[in-house]
């Protein structure tokens, strides 16, 4: 983060529409960079909660930065879009684009906000879209706004759980616009950050976002195939991946096998990309198979647990982790939830625990409030989310609690050596 003397007085007047994790994180971080920011949302109750320090999402570091910036007056919250944009130089759109039944992204919320904006936005205010939108959406936004407001596509690359740090330490900033001056102005908002800026056209900027998420999803599908293959041939998946990681062409990031990829972005964006491609008669077999491989991986994990479970007759299974990854309470498209639901449908008794996520209603009956409670009387323990507190599992903590002797670690966070020579069996995929 920036220290006080690196910050200058307010630079630009920025409005951010939408206070989801992208909007609120971006708004708070722009304020942290010195801009005067108003975050707008039509949900008054949500704004009141944020104002009083109760953020709707868990995002490390965000609560502090929001409180600090509200305190010094750089960050304001409002449900009055008209008033907020009356003094704005930049309006960021951070709105949900949920999936429709055919996988395509629903841009109706975004477009209706733009239509509303078009009634009163002062000429010259730059409108920037951060929402993940089908390619060519910027053109639609420009058509709705007319020629008096330049439109810029500026996709976000913020991971849940590290959105603040990703905003302040970006790998790159992508700015797509046909208006060179507007693009430069938007770049100026980020001038305190040290990152390469990719100036491009709007369609390319929108495509970069979809391809980045699809590439990473495909990379993890591949990594999970490495784990499945290693499992069968007696190789150690982590050793294999370590061997790959030193090749700079492969790289060491996004190389951790797990229970499959999930969350609110990869599943939605890969399907939306396929839907876009289909609509123009194009096949994208790599993306299609990344999704297929991920589904196969989930089934493989369930099957692995089932095989172990059946050796116990009528087992109790402790589920550790429900969120789609650590450091977030988000359970959308969470592999941990999907695997748990599958196990429940197979008739097993589950006890699930997550330090942050409540989990969906479908699993609420299985929910307990500590690791200890989950383990008590369990035959099998399955680690599905890489929360640090699960990494400490060891035979001496398990012994007085578990009835069975099997631990399945789908995240490879538990130290195998602790289990060697004990009555417990620690299983991983590969
Ligand atoms: C993802 C992208 O990483 C962000 O750059 C992007 O901005 C964001 O989507 C978005 O479109 O808004 P996020 O969904 O928060 O971010 O999660 P990631 O940290 O990328 O993880 C996605 C999934 O891949 C998780 O299920 C995670 O457990 C899994 N994963 C990730 C692995 O299984 N192995 C890895 O090595 C990395």
PDB file of N, CA, C and O in Angstrom, residues 133-171:
ATOM      1  N   UNK A 133     -17.862  -8.316 -20.103  1.00  0.00           N
ATOM      2  CA  UNK A 133     -18.987  -8.231 -21.049  1.00  0.00           C
ATOM      3  C   UNK A 133     -18.626  -8.872 -22.376  1.00  0.00           C
ATOM      4  O   UNK A 133     -17.456  -8.905 -22.753  1.00  0.00           O
ATOM      5  N   UNK A 134     -19.636  -9.377 -23.081  1.00  0.00           N
ATOM      6  CA  UNK A 134     -19.351  -9.952 -24.398  1.00  0.00           C
ATOM      7  C   UNK A 134     -18.674  -8.921 -25.296  1.00  0.00           C
ATOM      8  O   UNK A 134     -18.957  -7.722 -25.192  1.00  0.00           O
ATOM      9  N   UNK A 135     -17.783  -9.421 -26.126  1.00  0.00           N
ATOM     10  CA  UNK A 135     -17.041  -8.534 -27.020  1.00  0.00           C
ATOM     11  C   UNK A 135     -18.048  -7.762 -27.876  1.00  0.00           C
ATOM     12  O   UNK A 135     -19.044  -8.325 -28.312  1.00  0.00           O
ATOM     13  N   UNK A 136     -17.784  -6.512 -28.066  1.00  0.00           N
ATOM     14  CA  UNK A 136     -18.610  -5.525 -28.784  1.00  0.00           C
ATOM     15  C   UNK A 136     -19.569  -4.786 -27.858  1.00  0.00           C
ATOM     16  O   UNK A 136     -20.285  -3.890 -28.302  1.00  0.00           O
ATOM     17  N   UNK A 137     -19.598  -5.116 -26.571  1.00  0.00           N
ATOM     18  CA  UNK A 137     -20.502  -4.395 -25.663  1.00  0.00           C
ATOM     19  C   UNK A 137     -20.142  -2.908 -25.593  1.00  0.00           C
ATOM     20  O   UNK A 137     -21.016  -2.061 -25.482  1.00  0.00           O
ATOM     21  N   UNK A 138     -18.857  -2.593 -25.669  1.00  0.00           N
ATOM     22  CA  UNK A 138     -18.466  -1.178 -25.616  1.00  0.00           C
ATOM     23  C   UNK A 138     -19.144  -0.401 -26.732  1.00  0.00           C
ATOM     24  O   UNK A 138     -19.529   0.747 -26.568  1.00  0.00           O
ATOM     25  N   UNK A 139     -19.264  -1.072 -27.898  1.00  0.00           N
ATOM     26  CA  UNK A 139     -19.907  -0.403 -29.034  1.00  0.00           C
ATOM     27  C   UNK A 139     -21.371  -0.095 -28.703  1.00  0.00           C
ATOM     28  O   UNK A 139     -21.882   0.980 -28.994  1.00  0.00           O
ATOM     29  N   UNK A 140     -22.036  -1.076 -28.060  1.00  0.00           N
ATOM     30  CA  UNK A 140     -23.434  -0.871 -27.658  1.00  0.00           C
ATOM     31  C   UNK A 140     -23.553   0.284 -26.676  1.00  0.00           C
ATOM     32  O   UNK A 140     -24.449   1.117 -26.771  1.00  0.00           O
ATOM     33  N   UNK A 141     -22.631   0.292 -25.701  1.00  0.00           N
ATOM     34  CA  UNK A 141     -22.645   1.351 -24.683  1.00  0.00           C
ATOM     35  C   UNK A 141     -22.457   2.706 -25.376  1.00  0.00           C
ATOM     36  O   UNK A 141     -23.163   3.678 -25.087  1.00  0.00           O
ATOM     37  N   UNK A 142     -21.537   2.749 -26.336  1.00  0.00           N
ATOM     38  CA  UNK A 142     -21.285   4.010 -27.062  1.00  0.00           C
ATOM     39  C   UNK A 142     -22.531   4.444 -27.833  1.00  0.00           C
ATOM     40  O   UNK A 142     -22.893   5.625 -27.832  1.00  0.00           O
ATOM     41  N   UNK A 143     -23.213   3.474 -28.453  1.00  0.00           N
ATOM     42  CA  UNK A 143     -24.434   3.804 -29.206  1.00  0.00           C
ATOM     43  C   UNK A 143     -25.490   4.398 -28.288  1.00  0.00           C
ATOM     44  O   UNK A 143     -26.163   5.376 -28.623  1.00  0.00           O
ATOM     45  N   UNK A 144     -25.632   3.793 -27.094  1.00  0.00           N
ATOM     46  CA  UNK A 144     -26.648   4.281 -26.151  1.00  0.00           C
ATOM     47  C   UNK A 144     -26.309   5.675 -25.627  1.00  0.00           C
ATOM     48  O   UNK A 144     -27.194   6.489 -25.382  1.00  0.00           O
ATOM     49  N   UNK A 145     -25.017   5.937 -25.458  1.00  0.00           N
ATOM     50  CA  UNK A 145     -24.620   7.225 -24.866  1.00  0.00           C
ATOM     51  C   UNK A 145     -24.524   8.351 -25.901  1.00  0.00           C
ATOM     52  O   UNK A 145     -24.585   9.521 -25.551  1.00  0.00           O
ATOM     53  N   UNK A 146     -24.357   7.963 -27.165  1.00  0.00           N
ATOM     54  CA  UNK A 146     -24.140   8.991 -28.187  1.00  0.00           C
ATOM     55  C   UNK A 146     -22.678   9.407 -28.205  1.00  0.00           C
ATOM     56  O   UNK A 146     -21.843   8.817 -27.501  1.00  0.00           O
ATOM     57  N   UNK A 147     -22.387  10.447 -28.999  1.00  0.00           N
ATOM     58  CA  UNK A 147     -20.969  10.786 -29.236  1.00  0.00           C
ATOM     59  C   UNK A 147     -20.361  11.737 -28.213  1.00  0.00           C
ATOM     60  O   UNK A 147     -19.175  12.034 -28.279  1.00  0.00           O
ATOM     61  N   UNK A 148     -21.170  12.214 -27.260  1.00  0.00           N
ATOM     62  CA  UNK A 148     -20.635  13.236 -26.347  1.00  0.00           C
ATOM     63  C   UNK A 148     -19.833  12.668 -25.183  1.00  0.00           C
ATOM     64  O   UNK A 148     -19.231  13.413 -24.407  1.00  0.00           O
ATOM     65  N   UNK A 149     -19.901  11.343 -25.010  1.00  0.00           N
ATOM     66  CA  UNK A 149     -19.161  10.720 -23.904  1.00  0.00           C
ATOM     67  C   UNK A 149     -18.284   9.594 -24.432  1.00  0.00           C
ATOM     68  O   UNK A 149     -18.788   8.602 -24.944  1.00  0.00           O
ATOM     69  N   UNK A 150     -16.969   9.753 -24.318  1.00  0.00           N
ATOM     70  CA  UNK A 150     -16.104   8.655 -24.774  1.00  0.00           C
ATOM     71  C   UNK A 150     -16.282   7.411 -23.908  1.00  0.00           C
ATOM     72  O   UNK A 150     -16.506   7.519 -22.700  1.00  0.00           O
ATOM     73  N   UNK A 151     -16.178   6.250 -24.538  1.00  0.00           N
ATOM     74  CA  UNK A 151     -16.332   4.975 -23.821  1.00  0.00           C
ATOM     75  C   UNK A 151     -15.008   4.212 -23.859  1.00  0.00           C
ATOM     76  O   UNK A 151     -14.343   4.167 -24.889  1.00  0.00           O
ATOM     77  N   UNK A 152     -14.655   3.644 -22.722  1.00  0.00           N
ATOM     78  CA  UNK A 152     -13.387   2.919 -22.599  1.00  0.00           C
ATOM     79  C   UNK A 152     -13.656   1.547 -21.964  1.00  0.00           C
ATOM     80  O   UNK A 152     -14.432   1.448 -21.015  1.00  0.00           O
ATOM     81  N   UNK A 153     -13.025   0.522 -22.511  1.00  0.00           N
ATOM     82  CA  UNK A 153     -13.105  -0.812 -21.888  1.00  0.00           C
ATOM     83  C   UNK A 153     -11.845  -1.011 -21.040  1.00  0.00           C
ATOM     84  O   UNK A 153     -10.735  -0.865 -21.540  1.00  0.00           O
ATOM     85  N   UNK A 154     -12.043  -1.283 -19.766  1.00  0.00           N
ATOM     86  CA  UNK A 154     -10.903  -1.409 -18.839  1.00  0.00           C
ATOM     87  C   UNK A 154     -11.170  -2.599 -17.913  1.00  0.00           C
ATOM     88  O   UNK A 154     -11.541  -2.456 -16.774  1.00  0.00           O
ATOM     89  N   UNK A 155     -11.001  -3.823 -18.473  1.00  0.00           N
ATOM     90  CA  UNK A 155     -11.362  -5.023 -17.697  1.00  0.00           C
ATOM     91  C   UNK A 155     -10.557  -5.153 -16.405  1.00  0.00           C
ATOM     92  O   UNK A 155      -9.437  -4.652 -16.316  1.00  0.00           O
ATOM     93  N   UNK A 156     -11.187  -5.838 -15.446  1.00  0.00           N
ATOM     94  CA  UNK A 156     -10.495  -6.037 -14.156  1.00  0.00           C
ATOM     95  C   UNK A 156      -9.839  -7.410 -14.121  1.00  0.00           C
ATOM     96  O   UNK A 156     -10.322  -8.349 -14.736  1.00  0.00           O
ATOM     97  N   UNK A 157      -8.744  -7.484 -13.368  1.00  0.00           N
ATOM     98  CA  UNK A 157      -8.059  -8.766 -13.165  1.00  0.00           C
ATOM     99  C   UNK A 157      -7.864  -8.970 -11.664  1.00  0.00           C
ATOM    100  O   UNK A 157      -6.747  -9.198 -11.182  1.00  0.00           O
ATOM    101  N   UNK A 158      -8.952  -8.799 -10.923  1.00  0.00           N
ATOM    102  CA  UNK A 158      -8.882  -8.875  -9.462  1.00  0.00           C
ATOM    103  C   UNK A 158      -9.361 -10.246  -9.002  1.00  0.00           C
ATOM    104  O   UNK A 158     -10.487 -10.635  -9.291  1.00  0.00           O
ATOM    105  N   UNK A 159      -8.501 -10.942  -8.300  1.00  0.00           N
ATOM    106  CA  UNK A 159      -8.938 -12.227  -7.732  1.00  0.00           C
ATOM    107  C   UNK A 159      -9.680 -11.980  -6.432  1.00  0.00           C
ATOM    108  O   UNK A 159      -9.251 -11.144  -5.625  1.00  0.00           O
ATOM    109  N   UNK A 160     -10.755 -12.717  -6.223  1.00  0.00           N
ATOM    110  CA  UNK A 160     -11.402 -12.639  -4.918  1.00  0.00           C
ATOM    111  C   UNK A 160     -10.393 -13.131  -3.891  1.00  0.00           C
ATOM    112  O   UNK A 160      -9.644 -14.068  -4.133  1.00  0.00           O
ATOM    113  N   UNK A 161     -10.381 -12.468  -2.749  1.00  0.00           N
ATOM    114  CA  UNK A 161      -9.430 -12.872  -1.716  1.00  0.00           C
ATOM    115  C   UNK A 161      -8.137 -12.073  -1.789  1.00  0.00           C
ATOM    116  O   UNK A 161      -7.386 -12.019  -0.821  1.00  0.00           O
ATOM    117  N   UNK A 162      -7.849 -11.479  -2.963  1.00  0.00           N
ATOM    118  CA  UNK A 162      -6.671 -10.600  -3.033  1.00  0.00           C
ATOM    119  C   UNK A 162      -6.953  -9.425  -3.955  1.00  0.00           C
ATOM    120  O   UNK A 162      -6.055  -8.916  -4.629  1.00  0.00           O
ATOM    121  N   UNK A 163      -8.227  -8.983  -3.961  1.00  0.00           N
ATOM    122  CA  UNK A 163      -8.638  -7.921  -4.892  1.00  0.00           C
ATOM    123  C   UNK A 163      -7.888  -6.612  -4.628  1.00  0.00           C
ATOM    124  O   UNK A 163      -7.463  -5.939  -5.574  1.00  0.00           O
ATOM    125  N   UNK A 164      -7.712  -6.261  -3.365  1.00  0.00           N
ATOM    126  CA  UNK A 164      -7.046  -4.989  -3.040  1.00  0.00           C
ATOM    127  C   UNK A 164      -5.595  -5.034  -3.505  1.00  0.00           C
ATOM    128  O   UNK A 164      -5.109  -4.132  -4.198  1.00  0.00           O
ATOM    129  N   UNK A 165      -4.933  -6.108  -3.158  1.00  0.00           N
ATOM    130  CA  UNK A 165      -3.528  -6.223  -3.538  1.00  0.00           C
ATOM    131  C   UNK A 165      -3.387  -6.339  -5.060  1.00  0.00           C
ATOM    132  O   UNK A 165      -2.467  -5.762  -5.651  1.00  0.00           O
ATOM    133  N   UNK A 166      -4.295  -7.040  -5.723  1.00  0.00           N
ATOM    134  CA  UNK A 166      -4.223  -7.137  -7.190  1.00  0.00           C
ATOM    135  C   UNK A 166      -4.453  -5.772  -7.833  1.00  0.00           C
ATOM    136  O   UNK A 166      -3.846  -5.448  -8.850  1.00  0.00           O
ATOM    137  N   UNK A 167      -5.345  -4.971  -7.241  1.00  0.00           N
ATOM    138  CA  UNK A 167      -5.598  -3.639  -7.802  1.00  0.00           C
ATOM    139  C   UNK A 167      -4.359  -2.764  -7.680  1.00  0.00           C
ATOM    140  O   UNK A 167      -4.000  -2.051  -8.615  1.00  0.00           O
ATOM    141  N   UNK A 168      -3.721  -2.834  -6.527  1.00  0.00           N
ATOM    142  CA  UNK A 168      -2.592  -1.927  -6.273  1.00  0.00           C
ATOM    143  C   UNK A 168      -1.266  -2.435  -6.858  1.00  0.00           C
ATOM    144  O   UNK A 168      -0.312  -1.681  -6.971  1.00  0.00           O
ATOM    145  N   UNK A 169      -1.230  -3.721  -7.207  1.00  0.00           N
ATOM    146  CA  UNK A 169      -0.006  -4.301  -7.804  1.00  0.00           C
ATOM    147  C   UNK A 169      -0.363  -5.085  -9.063  1.00  0.00           C
ATOM    148  O   UNK A 169      -0.146  -6.298  -9.134  1.00  0.00           O
ATOM    149  N   UNK A 170      -0.895  -4.421 -10.059  1.00  0.00           N
ATOM    150  CA  UNK A 170      -1.380  -5.180 -11.228  1.00  0.00           C
ATOM    151  C   UNK A 170      -0.244  -5.690 -12.106  1.00  0.00           C
ATOM    152  O   UNK A 170       0.830  -5.079 -12.160  1.00  0.00           O
ATOM    153  N   UNK A 171      -0.486  -6.818 -12.783  1.00  0.00           N
ATOM    154  CA  UNK A 171       0.481  -7.316 -13.769  1.00  0.00           C
ATOM    155  C   UNK A 171       0.465  -6.402 -14.987  1.00  0.00           C
ATOM    156  O   UNK A 171       1.473  -6.214 -15.648  1.00  0.00           O
TER     157      UNK A 171
END
